[in-house]
Short mmCIF file of N, CA, C and O in Angstrom, two decimals:
data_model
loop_
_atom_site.label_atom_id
_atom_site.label_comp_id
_atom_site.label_asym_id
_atom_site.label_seq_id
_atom_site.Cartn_x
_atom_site.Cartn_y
_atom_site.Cartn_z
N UNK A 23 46.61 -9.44 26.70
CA UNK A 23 45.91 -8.49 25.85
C UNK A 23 44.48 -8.27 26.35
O UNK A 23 43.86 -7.21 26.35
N UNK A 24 44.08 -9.47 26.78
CA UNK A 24 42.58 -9.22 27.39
C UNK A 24 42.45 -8.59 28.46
O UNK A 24 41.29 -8.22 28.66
N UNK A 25 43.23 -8.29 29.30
CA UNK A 25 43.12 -8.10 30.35
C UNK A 25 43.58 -6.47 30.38
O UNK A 25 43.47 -5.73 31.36
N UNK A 26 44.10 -6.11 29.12
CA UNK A 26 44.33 -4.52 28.92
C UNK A 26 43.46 -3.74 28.06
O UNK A 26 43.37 -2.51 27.98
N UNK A 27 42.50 -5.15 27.07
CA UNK A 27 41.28 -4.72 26.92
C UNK A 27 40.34 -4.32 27.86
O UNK A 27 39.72 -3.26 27.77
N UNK A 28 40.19 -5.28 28.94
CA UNK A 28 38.88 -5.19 29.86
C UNK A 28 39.15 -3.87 30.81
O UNK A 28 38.12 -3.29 31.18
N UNK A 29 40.25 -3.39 31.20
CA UNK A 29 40.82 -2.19 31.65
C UNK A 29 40.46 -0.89 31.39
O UNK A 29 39.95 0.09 31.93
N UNK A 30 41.12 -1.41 29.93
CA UNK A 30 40.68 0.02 29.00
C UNK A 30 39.54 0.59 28.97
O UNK A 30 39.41 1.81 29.04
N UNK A 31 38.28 -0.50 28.81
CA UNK A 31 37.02 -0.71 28.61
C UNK A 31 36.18 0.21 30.34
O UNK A 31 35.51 1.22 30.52
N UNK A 32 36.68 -0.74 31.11
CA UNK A 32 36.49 -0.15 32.36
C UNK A 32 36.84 0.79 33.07
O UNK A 32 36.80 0.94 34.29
N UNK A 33 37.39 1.81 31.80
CA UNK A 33 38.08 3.38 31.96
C UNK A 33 37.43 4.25 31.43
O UNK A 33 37.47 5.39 31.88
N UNK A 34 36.64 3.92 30.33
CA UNK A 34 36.34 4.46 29.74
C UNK A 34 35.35 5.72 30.54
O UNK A 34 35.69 6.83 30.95
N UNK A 35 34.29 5.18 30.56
CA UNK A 35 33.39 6.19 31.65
C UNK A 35 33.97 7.39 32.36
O UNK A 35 34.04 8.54 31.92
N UNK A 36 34.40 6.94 33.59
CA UNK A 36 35.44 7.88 34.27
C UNK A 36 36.37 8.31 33.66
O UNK A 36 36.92 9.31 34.12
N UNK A 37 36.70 7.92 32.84
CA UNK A 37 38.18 9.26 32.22
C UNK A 37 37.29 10.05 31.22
O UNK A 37 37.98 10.97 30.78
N UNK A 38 35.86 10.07 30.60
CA UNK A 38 35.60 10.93 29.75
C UNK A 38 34.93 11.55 30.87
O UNK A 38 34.88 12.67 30.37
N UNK A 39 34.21 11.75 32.37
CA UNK A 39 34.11 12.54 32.74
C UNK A 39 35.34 13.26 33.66
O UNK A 39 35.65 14.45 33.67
N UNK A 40 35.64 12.71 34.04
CA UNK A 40 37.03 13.01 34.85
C UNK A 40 37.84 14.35 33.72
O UNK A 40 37.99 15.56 33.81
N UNK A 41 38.10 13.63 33.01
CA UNK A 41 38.71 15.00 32.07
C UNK A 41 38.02 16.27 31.71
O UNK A 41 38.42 17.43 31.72
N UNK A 42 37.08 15.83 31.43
CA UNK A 42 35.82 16.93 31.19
C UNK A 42 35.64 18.23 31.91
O UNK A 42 35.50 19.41 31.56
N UNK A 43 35.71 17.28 33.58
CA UNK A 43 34.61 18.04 34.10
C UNK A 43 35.69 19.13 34.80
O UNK A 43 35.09 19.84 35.61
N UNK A 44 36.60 19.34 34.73
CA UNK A 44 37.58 20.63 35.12
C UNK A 44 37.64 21.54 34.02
O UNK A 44 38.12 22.64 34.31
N UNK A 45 37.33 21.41 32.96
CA UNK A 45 37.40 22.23 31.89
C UNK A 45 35.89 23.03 31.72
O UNK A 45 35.76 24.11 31.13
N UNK A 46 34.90 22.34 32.29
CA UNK A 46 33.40 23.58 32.52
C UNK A 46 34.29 24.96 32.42
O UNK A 46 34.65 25.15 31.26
N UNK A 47 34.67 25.85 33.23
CA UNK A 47 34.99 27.20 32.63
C UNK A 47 35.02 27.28 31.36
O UNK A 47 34.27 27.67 30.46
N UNK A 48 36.29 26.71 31.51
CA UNK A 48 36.74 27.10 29.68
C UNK A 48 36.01 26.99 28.71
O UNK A 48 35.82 27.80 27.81
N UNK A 49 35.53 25.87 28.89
CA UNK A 49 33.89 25.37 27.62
C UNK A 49 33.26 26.35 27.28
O UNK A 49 33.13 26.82 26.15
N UNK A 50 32.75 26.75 28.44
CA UNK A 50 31.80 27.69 28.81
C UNK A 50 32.42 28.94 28.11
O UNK A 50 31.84 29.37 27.12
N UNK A 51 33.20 29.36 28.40
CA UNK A 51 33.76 31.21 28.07
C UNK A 51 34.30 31.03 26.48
O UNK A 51 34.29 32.06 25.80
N UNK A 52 34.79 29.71 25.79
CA UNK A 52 35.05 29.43 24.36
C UNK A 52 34.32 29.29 23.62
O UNK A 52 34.61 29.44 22.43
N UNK A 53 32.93 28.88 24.07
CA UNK A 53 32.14 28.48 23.41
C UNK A 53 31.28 29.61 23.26
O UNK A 53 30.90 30.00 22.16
N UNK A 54 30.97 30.11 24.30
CA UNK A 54 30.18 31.01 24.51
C UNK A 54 28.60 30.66 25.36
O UNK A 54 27.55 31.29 25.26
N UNK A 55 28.88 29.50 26.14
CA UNK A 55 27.60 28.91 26.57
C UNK A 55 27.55 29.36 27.84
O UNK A 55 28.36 29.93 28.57
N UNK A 56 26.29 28.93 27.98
CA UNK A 56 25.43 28.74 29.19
C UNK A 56 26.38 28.19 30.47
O UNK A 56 27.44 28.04 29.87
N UNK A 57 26.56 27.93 31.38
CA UNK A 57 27.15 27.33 32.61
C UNK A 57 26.06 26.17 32.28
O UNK A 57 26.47 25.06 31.94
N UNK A 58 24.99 26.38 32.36
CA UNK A 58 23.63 25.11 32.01
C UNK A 58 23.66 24.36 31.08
O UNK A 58 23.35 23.17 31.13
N UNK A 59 24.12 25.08 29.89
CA UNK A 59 24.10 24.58 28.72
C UNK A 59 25.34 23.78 28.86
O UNK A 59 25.10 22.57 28.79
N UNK A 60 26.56 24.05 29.03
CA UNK A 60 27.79 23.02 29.56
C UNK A 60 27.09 21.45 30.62
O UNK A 60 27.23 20.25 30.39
N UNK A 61 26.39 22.10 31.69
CA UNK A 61 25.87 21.25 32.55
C UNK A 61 25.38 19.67 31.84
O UNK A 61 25.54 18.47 32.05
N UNK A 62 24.60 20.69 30.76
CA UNK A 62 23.29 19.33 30.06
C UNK A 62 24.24 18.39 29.21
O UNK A 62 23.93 17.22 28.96
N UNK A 63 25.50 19.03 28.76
CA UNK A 63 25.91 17.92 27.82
C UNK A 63 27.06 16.78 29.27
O UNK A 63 27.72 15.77 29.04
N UNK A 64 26.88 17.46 30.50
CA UNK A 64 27.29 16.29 31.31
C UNK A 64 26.57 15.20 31.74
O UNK A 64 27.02 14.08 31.97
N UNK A 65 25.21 15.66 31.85
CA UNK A 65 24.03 14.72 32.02
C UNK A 65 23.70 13.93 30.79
O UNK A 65 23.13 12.84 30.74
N UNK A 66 24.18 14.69 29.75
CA UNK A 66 24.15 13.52 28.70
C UNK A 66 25.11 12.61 29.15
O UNK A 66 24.65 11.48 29.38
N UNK A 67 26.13 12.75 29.31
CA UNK A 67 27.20 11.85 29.03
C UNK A 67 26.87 10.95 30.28
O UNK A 67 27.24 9.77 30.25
N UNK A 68 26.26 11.37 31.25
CA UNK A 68 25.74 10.20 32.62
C UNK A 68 25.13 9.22 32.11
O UNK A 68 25.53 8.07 32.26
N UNK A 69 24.05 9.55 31.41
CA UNK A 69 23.24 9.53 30.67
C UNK A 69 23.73 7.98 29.68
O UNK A 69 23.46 6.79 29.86
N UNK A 70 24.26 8.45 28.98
CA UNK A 70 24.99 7.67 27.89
C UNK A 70 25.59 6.57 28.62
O UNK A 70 25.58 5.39 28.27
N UNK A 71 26.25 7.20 29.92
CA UNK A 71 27.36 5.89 30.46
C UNK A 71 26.10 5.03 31.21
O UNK A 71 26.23 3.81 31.28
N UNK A 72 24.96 5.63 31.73
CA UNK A 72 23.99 4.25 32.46
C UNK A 72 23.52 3.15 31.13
O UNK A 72 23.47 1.93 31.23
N UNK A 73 23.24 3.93 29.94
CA UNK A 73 22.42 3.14 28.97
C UNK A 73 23.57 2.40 28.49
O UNK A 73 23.11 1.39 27.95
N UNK A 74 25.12 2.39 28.40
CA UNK A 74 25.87 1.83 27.97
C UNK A 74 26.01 0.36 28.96
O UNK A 74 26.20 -0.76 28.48
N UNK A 75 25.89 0.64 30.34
CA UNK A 75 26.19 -0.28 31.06
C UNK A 75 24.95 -1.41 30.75
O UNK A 75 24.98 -2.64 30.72
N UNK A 76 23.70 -0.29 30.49
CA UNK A 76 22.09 -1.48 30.67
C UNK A 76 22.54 -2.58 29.44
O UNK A 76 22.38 -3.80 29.45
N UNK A 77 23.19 -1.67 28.29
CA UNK A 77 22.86 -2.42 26.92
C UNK A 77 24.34 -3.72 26.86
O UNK A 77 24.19 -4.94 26.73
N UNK A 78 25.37 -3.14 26.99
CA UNK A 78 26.70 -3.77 27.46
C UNK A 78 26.80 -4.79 28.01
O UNK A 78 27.78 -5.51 27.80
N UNK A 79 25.85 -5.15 28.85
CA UNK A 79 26.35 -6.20 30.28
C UNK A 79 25.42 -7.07 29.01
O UNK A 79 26.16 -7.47 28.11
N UNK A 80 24.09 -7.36 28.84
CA UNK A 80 23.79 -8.31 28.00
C UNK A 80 24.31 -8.90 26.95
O UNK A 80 24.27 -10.10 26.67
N UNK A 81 25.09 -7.53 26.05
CA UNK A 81 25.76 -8.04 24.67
C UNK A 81 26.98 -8.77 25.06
O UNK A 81 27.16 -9.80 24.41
N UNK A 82 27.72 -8.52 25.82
CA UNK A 82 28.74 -9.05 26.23
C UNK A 82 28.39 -10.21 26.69
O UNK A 82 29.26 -10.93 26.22
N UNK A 83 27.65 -10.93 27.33
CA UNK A 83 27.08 -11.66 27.47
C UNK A 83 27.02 -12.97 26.96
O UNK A 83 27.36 -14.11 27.29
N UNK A 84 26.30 -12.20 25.75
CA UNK A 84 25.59 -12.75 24.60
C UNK A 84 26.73 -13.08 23.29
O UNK A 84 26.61 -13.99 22.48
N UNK A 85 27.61 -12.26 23.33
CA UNK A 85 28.67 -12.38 22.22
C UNK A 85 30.15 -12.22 22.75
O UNK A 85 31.11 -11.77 22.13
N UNK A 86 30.10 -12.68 23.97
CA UNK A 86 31.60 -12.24 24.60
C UNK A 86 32.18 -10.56 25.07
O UNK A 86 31.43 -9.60 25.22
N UNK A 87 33.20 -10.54 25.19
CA UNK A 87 33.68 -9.21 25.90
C UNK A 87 34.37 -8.46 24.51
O UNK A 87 34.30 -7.26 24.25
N UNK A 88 34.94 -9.34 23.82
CA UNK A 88 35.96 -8.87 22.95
C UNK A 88 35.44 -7.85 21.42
O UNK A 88 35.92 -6.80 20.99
N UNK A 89 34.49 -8.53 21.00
CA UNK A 89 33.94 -8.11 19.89
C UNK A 89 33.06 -7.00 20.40
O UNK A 89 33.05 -6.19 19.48
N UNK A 90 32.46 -6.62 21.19
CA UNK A 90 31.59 -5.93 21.04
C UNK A 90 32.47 -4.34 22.00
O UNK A 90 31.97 -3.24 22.18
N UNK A 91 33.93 -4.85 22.44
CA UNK A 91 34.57 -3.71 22.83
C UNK A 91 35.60 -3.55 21.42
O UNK A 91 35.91 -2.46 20.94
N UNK A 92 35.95 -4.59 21.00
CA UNK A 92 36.73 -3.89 19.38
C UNK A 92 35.66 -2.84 18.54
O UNK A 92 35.98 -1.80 17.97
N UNK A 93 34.26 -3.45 18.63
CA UNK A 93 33.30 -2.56 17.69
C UNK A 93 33.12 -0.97 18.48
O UNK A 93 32.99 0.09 17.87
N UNK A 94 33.15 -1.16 20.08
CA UNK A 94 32.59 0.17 20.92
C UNK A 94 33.69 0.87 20.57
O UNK A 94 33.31 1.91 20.03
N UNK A 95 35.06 0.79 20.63
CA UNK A 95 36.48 2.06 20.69
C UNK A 95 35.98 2.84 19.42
O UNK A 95 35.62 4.02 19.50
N UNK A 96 35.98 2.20 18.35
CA UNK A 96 36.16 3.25 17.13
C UNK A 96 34.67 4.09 17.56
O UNK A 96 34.57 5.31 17.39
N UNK A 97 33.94 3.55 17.94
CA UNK A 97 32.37 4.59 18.18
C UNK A 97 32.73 5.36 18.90
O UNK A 97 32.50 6.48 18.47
N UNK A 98 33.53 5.35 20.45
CA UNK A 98 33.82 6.35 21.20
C UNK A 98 34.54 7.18 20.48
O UNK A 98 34.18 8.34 20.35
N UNK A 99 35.99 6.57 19.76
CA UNK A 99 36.43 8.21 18.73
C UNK A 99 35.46 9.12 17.66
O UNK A 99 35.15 10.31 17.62
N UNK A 100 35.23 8.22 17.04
CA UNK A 100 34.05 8.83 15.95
C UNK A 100 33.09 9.69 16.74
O UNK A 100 32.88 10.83 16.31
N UNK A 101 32.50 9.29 17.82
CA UNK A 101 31.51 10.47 18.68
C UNK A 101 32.12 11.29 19.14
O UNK A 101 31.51 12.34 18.94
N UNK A 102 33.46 11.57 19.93
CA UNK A 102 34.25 12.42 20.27
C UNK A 102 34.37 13.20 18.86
O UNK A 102 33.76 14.27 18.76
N UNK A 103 35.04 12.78 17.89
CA UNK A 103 35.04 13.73 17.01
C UNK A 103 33.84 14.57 16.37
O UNK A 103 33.84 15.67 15.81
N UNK A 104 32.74 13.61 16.65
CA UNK A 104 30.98 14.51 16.11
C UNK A 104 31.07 15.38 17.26
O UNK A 104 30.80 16.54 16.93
N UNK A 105 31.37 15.27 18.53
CA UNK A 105 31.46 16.51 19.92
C UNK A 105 31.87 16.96 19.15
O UNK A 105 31.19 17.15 18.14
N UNK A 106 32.89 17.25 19.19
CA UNK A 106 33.84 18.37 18.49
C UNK A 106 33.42 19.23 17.42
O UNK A 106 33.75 20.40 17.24
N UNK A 107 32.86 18.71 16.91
CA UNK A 107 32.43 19.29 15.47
C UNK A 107 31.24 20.22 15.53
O UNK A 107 31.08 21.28 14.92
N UNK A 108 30.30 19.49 16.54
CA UNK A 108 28.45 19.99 16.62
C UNK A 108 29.21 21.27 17.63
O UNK A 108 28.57 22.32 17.60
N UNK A 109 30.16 21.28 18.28
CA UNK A 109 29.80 23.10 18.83
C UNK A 109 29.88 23.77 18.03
O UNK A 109 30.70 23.73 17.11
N UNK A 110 28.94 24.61 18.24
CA UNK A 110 28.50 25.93 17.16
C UNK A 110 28.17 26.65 18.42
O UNK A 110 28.27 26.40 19.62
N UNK A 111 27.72 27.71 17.64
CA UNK A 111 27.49 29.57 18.34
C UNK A 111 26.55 29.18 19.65
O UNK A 111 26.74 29.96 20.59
N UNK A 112 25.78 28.37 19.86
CA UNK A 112 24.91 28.19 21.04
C UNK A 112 25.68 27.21 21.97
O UNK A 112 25.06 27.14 23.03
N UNK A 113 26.69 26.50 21.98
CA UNK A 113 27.53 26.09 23.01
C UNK A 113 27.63 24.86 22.72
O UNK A 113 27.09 24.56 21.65
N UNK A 114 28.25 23.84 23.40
CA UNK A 114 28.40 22.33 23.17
C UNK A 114 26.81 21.91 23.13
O UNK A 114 25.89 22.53 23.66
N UNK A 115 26.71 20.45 22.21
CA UNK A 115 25.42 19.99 21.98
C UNK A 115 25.60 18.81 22.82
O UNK A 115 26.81 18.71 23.03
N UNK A 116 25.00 17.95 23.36
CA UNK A 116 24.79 17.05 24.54
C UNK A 116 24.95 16.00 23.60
O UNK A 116 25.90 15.27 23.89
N UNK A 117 24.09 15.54 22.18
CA UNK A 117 24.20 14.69 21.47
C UNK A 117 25.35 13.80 21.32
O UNK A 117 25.22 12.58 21.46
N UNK A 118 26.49 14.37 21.02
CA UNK A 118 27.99 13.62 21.15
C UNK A 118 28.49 13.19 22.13
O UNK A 118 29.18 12.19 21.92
N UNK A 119 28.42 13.68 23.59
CA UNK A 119 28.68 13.65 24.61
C UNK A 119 27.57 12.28 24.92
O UNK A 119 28.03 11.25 25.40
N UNK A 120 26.96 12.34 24.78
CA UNK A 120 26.27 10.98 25.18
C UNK A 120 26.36 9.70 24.01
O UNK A 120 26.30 8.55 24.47
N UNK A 121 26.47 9.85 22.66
CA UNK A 121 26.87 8.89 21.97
C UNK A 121 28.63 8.34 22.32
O UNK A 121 29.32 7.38 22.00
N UNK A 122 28.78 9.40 23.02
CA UNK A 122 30.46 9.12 23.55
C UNK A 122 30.76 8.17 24.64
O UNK A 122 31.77 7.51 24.88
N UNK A 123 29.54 8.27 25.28
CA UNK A 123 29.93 7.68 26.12
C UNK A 123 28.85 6.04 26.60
O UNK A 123 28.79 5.56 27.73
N UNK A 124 28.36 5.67 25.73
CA UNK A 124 27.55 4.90 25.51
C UNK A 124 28.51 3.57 25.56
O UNK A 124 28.48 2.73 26.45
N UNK A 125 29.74 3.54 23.91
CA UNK A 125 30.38 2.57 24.21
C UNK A 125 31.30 1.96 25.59
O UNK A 125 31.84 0.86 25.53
#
């Protein structure tokens, strides 16, 4: 089980940009944004994944691997679903995209 935790965990990053980042068109022409404005909520999410690693490697650390990746999953859905929600008429908001990718 641990070892499909620590996996999972170590997927995380790359599969939320990996998936992402082929869909820029579409974002872009559904949303109605910017090509830039798409751009910034990827730099969030860089963004999110360096400060996740700075804050991560200590807590884990400090309290093990397990607890503090049972507490990160439900944050990554819950922020995926605030993405989802914050696009409005000016295009995706960067905010979610980087709380997404933090855990």
């Amino acid at each position: 089980m641990l070892l499909i935790l620590l996996g999972a965990v170590t997927a995380v990053g790359p599969l939320s940009i990996d998936m992402y980042l082929p869909a820029f068109p579409a974002i872009s022409d559904d949303l109605a944004a910017t090509p830039a404005r798409v751009q910034l909520s990827l730099t969030a999410c860089l963004i999110g994944v360096a400060f996740g690693q700075l804050v991560g490697g200590p807590v884990s650390d400090r309290w093990g691997r397990r607890r503090p990746a049972l507490a990160g999953f439900p944050g990554y859905r819950n922020a995926g679903q605030c993405s989802g929600l914050q696009a409005g008429g000016e295009g995706p908001r960067w905010e979610g995209r980087q709380a997404r990718a933090v855990p």
